[in-house]
PDB file of C-alpha atoms in Angstrom:
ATOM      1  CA  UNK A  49     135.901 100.901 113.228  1.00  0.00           C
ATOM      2  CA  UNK A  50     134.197  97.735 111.949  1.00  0.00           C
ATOM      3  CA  UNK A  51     131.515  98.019 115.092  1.00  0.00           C
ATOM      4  CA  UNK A  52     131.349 101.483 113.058  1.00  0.00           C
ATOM      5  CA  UNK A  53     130.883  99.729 109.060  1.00  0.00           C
ATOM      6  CA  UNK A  54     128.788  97.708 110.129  1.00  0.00           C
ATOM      7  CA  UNK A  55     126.337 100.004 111.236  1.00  0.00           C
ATOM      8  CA  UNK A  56     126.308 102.028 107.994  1.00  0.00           C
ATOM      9  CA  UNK A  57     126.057  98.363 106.228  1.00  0.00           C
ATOM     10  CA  UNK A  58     122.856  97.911 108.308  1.00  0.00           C
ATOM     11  CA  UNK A  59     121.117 100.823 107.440  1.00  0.00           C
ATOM     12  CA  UNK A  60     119.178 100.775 104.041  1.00  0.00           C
ATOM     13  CA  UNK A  61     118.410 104.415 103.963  1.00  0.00           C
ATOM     14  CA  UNK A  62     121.925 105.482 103.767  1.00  0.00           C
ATOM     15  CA  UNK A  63     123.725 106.670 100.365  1.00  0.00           C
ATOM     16  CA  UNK A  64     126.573 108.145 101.887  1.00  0.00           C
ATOM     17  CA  UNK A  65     129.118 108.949 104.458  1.00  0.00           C
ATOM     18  CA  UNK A  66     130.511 112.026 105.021  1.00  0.00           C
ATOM     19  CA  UNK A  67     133.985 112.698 107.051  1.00  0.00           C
ATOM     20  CA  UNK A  68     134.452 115.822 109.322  1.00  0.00           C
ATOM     21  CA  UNK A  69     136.233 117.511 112.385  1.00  0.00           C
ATOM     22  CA  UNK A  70     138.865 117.000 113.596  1.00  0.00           C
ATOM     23  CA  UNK A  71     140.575 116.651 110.163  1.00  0.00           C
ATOM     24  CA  UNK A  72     139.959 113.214 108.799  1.00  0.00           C
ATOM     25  CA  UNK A  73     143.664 114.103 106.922  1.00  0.00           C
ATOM     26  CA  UNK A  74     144.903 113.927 110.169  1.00  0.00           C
ATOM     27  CA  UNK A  75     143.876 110.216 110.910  1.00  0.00           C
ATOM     28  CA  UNK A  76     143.992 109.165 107.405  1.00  0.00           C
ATOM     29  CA  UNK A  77     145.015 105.696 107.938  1.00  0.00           C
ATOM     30  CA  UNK A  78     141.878 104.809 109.826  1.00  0.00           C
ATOM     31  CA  UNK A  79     140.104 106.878 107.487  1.00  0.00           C
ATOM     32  CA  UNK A  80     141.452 105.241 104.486  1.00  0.00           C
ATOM     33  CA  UNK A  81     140.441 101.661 105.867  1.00  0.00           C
ATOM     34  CA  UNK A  82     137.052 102.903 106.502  1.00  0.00           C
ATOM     35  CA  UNK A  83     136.364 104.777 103.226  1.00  0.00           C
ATOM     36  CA  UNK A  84     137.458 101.410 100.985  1.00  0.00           C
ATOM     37  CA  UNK A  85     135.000  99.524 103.320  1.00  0.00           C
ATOM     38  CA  UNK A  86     132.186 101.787 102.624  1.00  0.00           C
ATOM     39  CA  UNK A  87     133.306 102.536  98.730  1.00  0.00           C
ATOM     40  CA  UNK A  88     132.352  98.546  98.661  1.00  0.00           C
ATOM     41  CA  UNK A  89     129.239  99.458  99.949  1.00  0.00           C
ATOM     42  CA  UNK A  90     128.479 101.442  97.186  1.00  0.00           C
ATOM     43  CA  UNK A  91     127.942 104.731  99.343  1.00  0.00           C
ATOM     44  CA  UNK A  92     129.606 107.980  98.338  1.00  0.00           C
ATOM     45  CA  UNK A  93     131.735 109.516 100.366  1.00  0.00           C
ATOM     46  CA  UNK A  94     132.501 113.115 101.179  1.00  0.00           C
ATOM     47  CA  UNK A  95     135.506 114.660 103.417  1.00  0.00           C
ATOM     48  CA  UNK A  96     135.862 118.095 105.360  1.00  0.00           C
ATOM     49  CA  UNK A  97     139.466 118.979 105.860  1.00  0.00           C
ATOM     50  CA  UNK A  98     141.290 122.537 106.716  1.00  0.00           C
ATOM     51  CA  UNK A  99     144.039 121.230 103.672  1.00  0.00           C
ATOM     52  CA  UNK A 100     143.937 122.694 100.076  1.00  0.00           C
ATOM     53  CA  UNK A 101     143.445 119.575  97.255  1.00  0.00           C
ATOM     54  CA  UNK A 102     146.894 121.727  96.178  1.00  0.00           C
ATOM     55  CA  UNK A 103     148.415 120.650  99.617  1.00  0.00           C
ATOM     56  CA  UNK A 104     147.104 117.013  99.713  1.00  0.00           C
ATOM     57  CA  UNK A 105     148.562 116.134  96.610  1.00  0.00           C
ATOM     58  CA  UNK A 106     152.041 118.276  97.216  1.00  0.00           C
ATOM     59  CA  UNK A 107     152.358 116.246 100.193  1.00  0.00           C
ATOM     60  CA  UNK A 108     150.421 112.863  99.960  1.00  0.00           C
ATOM     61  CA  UNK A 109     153.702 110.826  99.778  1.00  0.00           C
ATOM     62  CA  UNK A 110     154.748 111.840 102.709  1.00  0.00           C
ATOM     63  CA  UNK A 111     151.694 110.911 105.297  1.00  0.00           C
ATOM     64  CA  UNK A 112     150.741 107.287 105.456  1.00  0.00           C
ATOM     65  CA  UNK A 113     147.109 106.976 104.218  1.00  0.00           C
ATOM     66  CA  UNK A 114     146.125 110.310 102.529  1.00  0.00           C
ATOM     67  CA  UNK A 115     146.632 108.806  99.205  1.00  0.00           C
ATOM     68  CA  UNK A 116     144.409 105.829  99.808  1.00  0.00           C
ATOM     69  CA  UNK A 117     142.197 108.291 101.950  1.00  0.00           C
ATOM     70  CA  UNK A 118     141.966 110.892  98.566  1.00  0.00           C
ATOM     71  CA  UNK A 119     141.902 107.867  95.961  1.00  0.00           C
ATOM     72  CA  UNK A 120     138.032 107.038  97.589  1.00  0.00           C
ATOM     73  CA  UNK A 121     136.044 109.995  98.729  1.00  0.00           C
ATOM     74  CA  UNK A 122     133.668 111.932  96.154  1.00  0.00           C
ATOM     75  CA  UNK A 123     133.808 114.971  96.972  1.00  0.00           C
ATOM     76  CA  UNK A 124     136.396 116.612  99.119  1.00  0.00           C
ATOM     77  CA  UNK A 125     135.617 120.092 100.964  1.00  0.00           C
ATOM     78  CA  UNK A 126     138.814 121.653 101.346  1.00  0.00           C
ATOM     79  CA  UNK A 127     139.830 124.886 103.237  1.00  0.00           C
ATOM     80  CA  UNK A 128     140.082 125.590 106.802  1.00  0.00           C
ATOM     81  CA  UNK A 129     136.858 127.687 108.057  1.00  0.00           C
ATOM     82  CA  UNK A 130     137.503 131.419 108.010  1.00  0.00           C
ATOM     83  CA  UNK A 131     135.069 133.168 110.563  1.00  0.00           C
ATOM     84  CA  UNK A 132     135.054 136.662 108.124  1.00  0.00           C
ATOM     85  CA  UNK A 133     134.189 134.767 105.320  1.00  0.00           C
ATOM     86  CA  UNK A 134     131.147 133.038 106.926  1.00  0.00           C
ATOM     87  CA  UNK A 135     128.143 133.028 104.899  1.00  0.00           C
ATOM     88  CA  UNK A 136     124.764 131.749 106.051  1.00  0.00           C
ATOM     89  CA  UNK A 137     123.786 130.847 102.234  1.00  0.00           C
ATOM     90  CA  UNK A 138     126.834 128.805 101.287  1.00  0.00           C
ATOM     91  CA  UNK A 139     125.690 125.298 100.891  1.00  0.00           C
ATOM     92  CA  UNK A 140     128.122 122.451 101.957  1.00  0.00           C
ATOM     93  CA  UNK A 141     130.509 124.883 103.408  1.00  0.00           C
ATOM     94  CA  UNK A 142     130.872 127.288 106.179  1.00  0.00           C
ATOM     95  CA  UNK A 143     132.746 129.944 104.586  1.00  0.00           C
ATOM     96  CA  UNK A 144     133.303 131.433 101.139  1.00  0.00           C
ATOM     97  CA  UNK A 145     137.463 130.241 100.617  1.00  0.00           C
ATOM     98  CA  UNK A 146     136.070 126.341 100.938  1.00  0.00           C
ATOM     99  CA  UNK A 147     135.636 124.850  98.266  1.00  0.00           C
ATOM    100  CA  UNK A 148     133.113 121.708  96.829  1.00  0.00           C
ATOM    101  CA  UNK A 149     135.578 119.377  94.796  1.00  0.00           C
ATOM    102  CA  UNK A 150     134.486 116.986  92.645  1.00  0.00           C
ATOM    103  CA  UNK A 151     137.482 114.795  93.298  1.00  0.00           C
ATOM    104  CA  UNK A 152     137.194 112.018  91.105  1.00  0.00           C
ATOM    105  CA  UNK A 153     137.427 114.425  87.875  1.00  0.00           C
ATOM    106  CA  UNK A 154     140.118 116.376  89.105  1.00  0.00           C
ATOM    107  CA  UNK A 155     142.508 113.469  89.598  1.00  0.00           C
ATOM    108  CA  UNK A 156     141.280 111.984  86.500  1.00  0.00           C
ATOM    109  CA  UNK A 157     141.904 115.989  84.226  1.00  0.00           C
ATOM    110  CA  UNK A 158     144.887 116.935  86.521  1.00  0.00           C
ATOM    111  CA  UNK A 159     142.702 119.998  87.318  1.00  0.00           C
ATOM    112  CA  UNK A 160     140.524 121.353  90.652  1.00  0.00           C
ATOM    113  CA  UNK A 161     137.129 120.562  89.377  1.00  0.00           C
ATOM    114  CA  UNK A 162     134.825 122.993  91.847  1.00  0.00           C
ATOM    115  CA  UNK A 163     130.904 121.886  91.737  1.00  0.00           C
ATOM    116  CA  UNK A 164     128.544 124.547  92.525  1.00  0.00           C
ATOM    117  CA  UNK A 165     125.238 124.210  94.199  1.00  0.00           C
TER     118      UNK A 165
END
């Protein structure tokens, strides 16, 4: 994982990370360590995972990391892919029930705070 930072420390035309399949959720401790790493980078982060915000939160006390892991990512992209919802015009998502959360804001109002594109 360092070997890992320390290549997105090296390059200067990053400005953010972005965590997909498998589920990050699913390896959240790892993920956790590497998202405060690059939060002191001062990179955003974004995270794909088949979990509902809903979910995460219900059950963040009970897997080691998700917390941490939810406490520094941007934007979380929750939902598992549905193949009958696929839409070729959805940005940042592969199928309509996903949704872009602004994840900051909703911890901050208590409240899912969707962005649209």
């Amino acid at each position: 994982m360092d070997e890992l930072l320390e290549d997105v420390r090296k390059n200067p035309i990053l400005k953010g990370v972005t965590f997909s399949g498998g589920d990050p959720f699913e390896q959240a401790g790892e993920f956790s360590y590497m998202a405060e790493k690059i939060r002191e980078m001062n990179l955003n982060i974004w995270c794909y995972t088949g979990y509902t915000f809903e979910y995460i939160l219900q059950h963040k006390d009970e897997h080691r990391g998700w917390e941490e892991l939810l406490n520094n990512i941007d934007v979380l992209v929750d939902g598992k892919f549905e193949e009958d919802k696929k839409g070729h015009n959805l940005k940042y998502r592969g199928s309509s029930n996903q949704r872009i959360i602004d994840v900051k804001k909703s911890l901050s109002t208590k409240q899912v705070i969707v962005l649209e594109f």
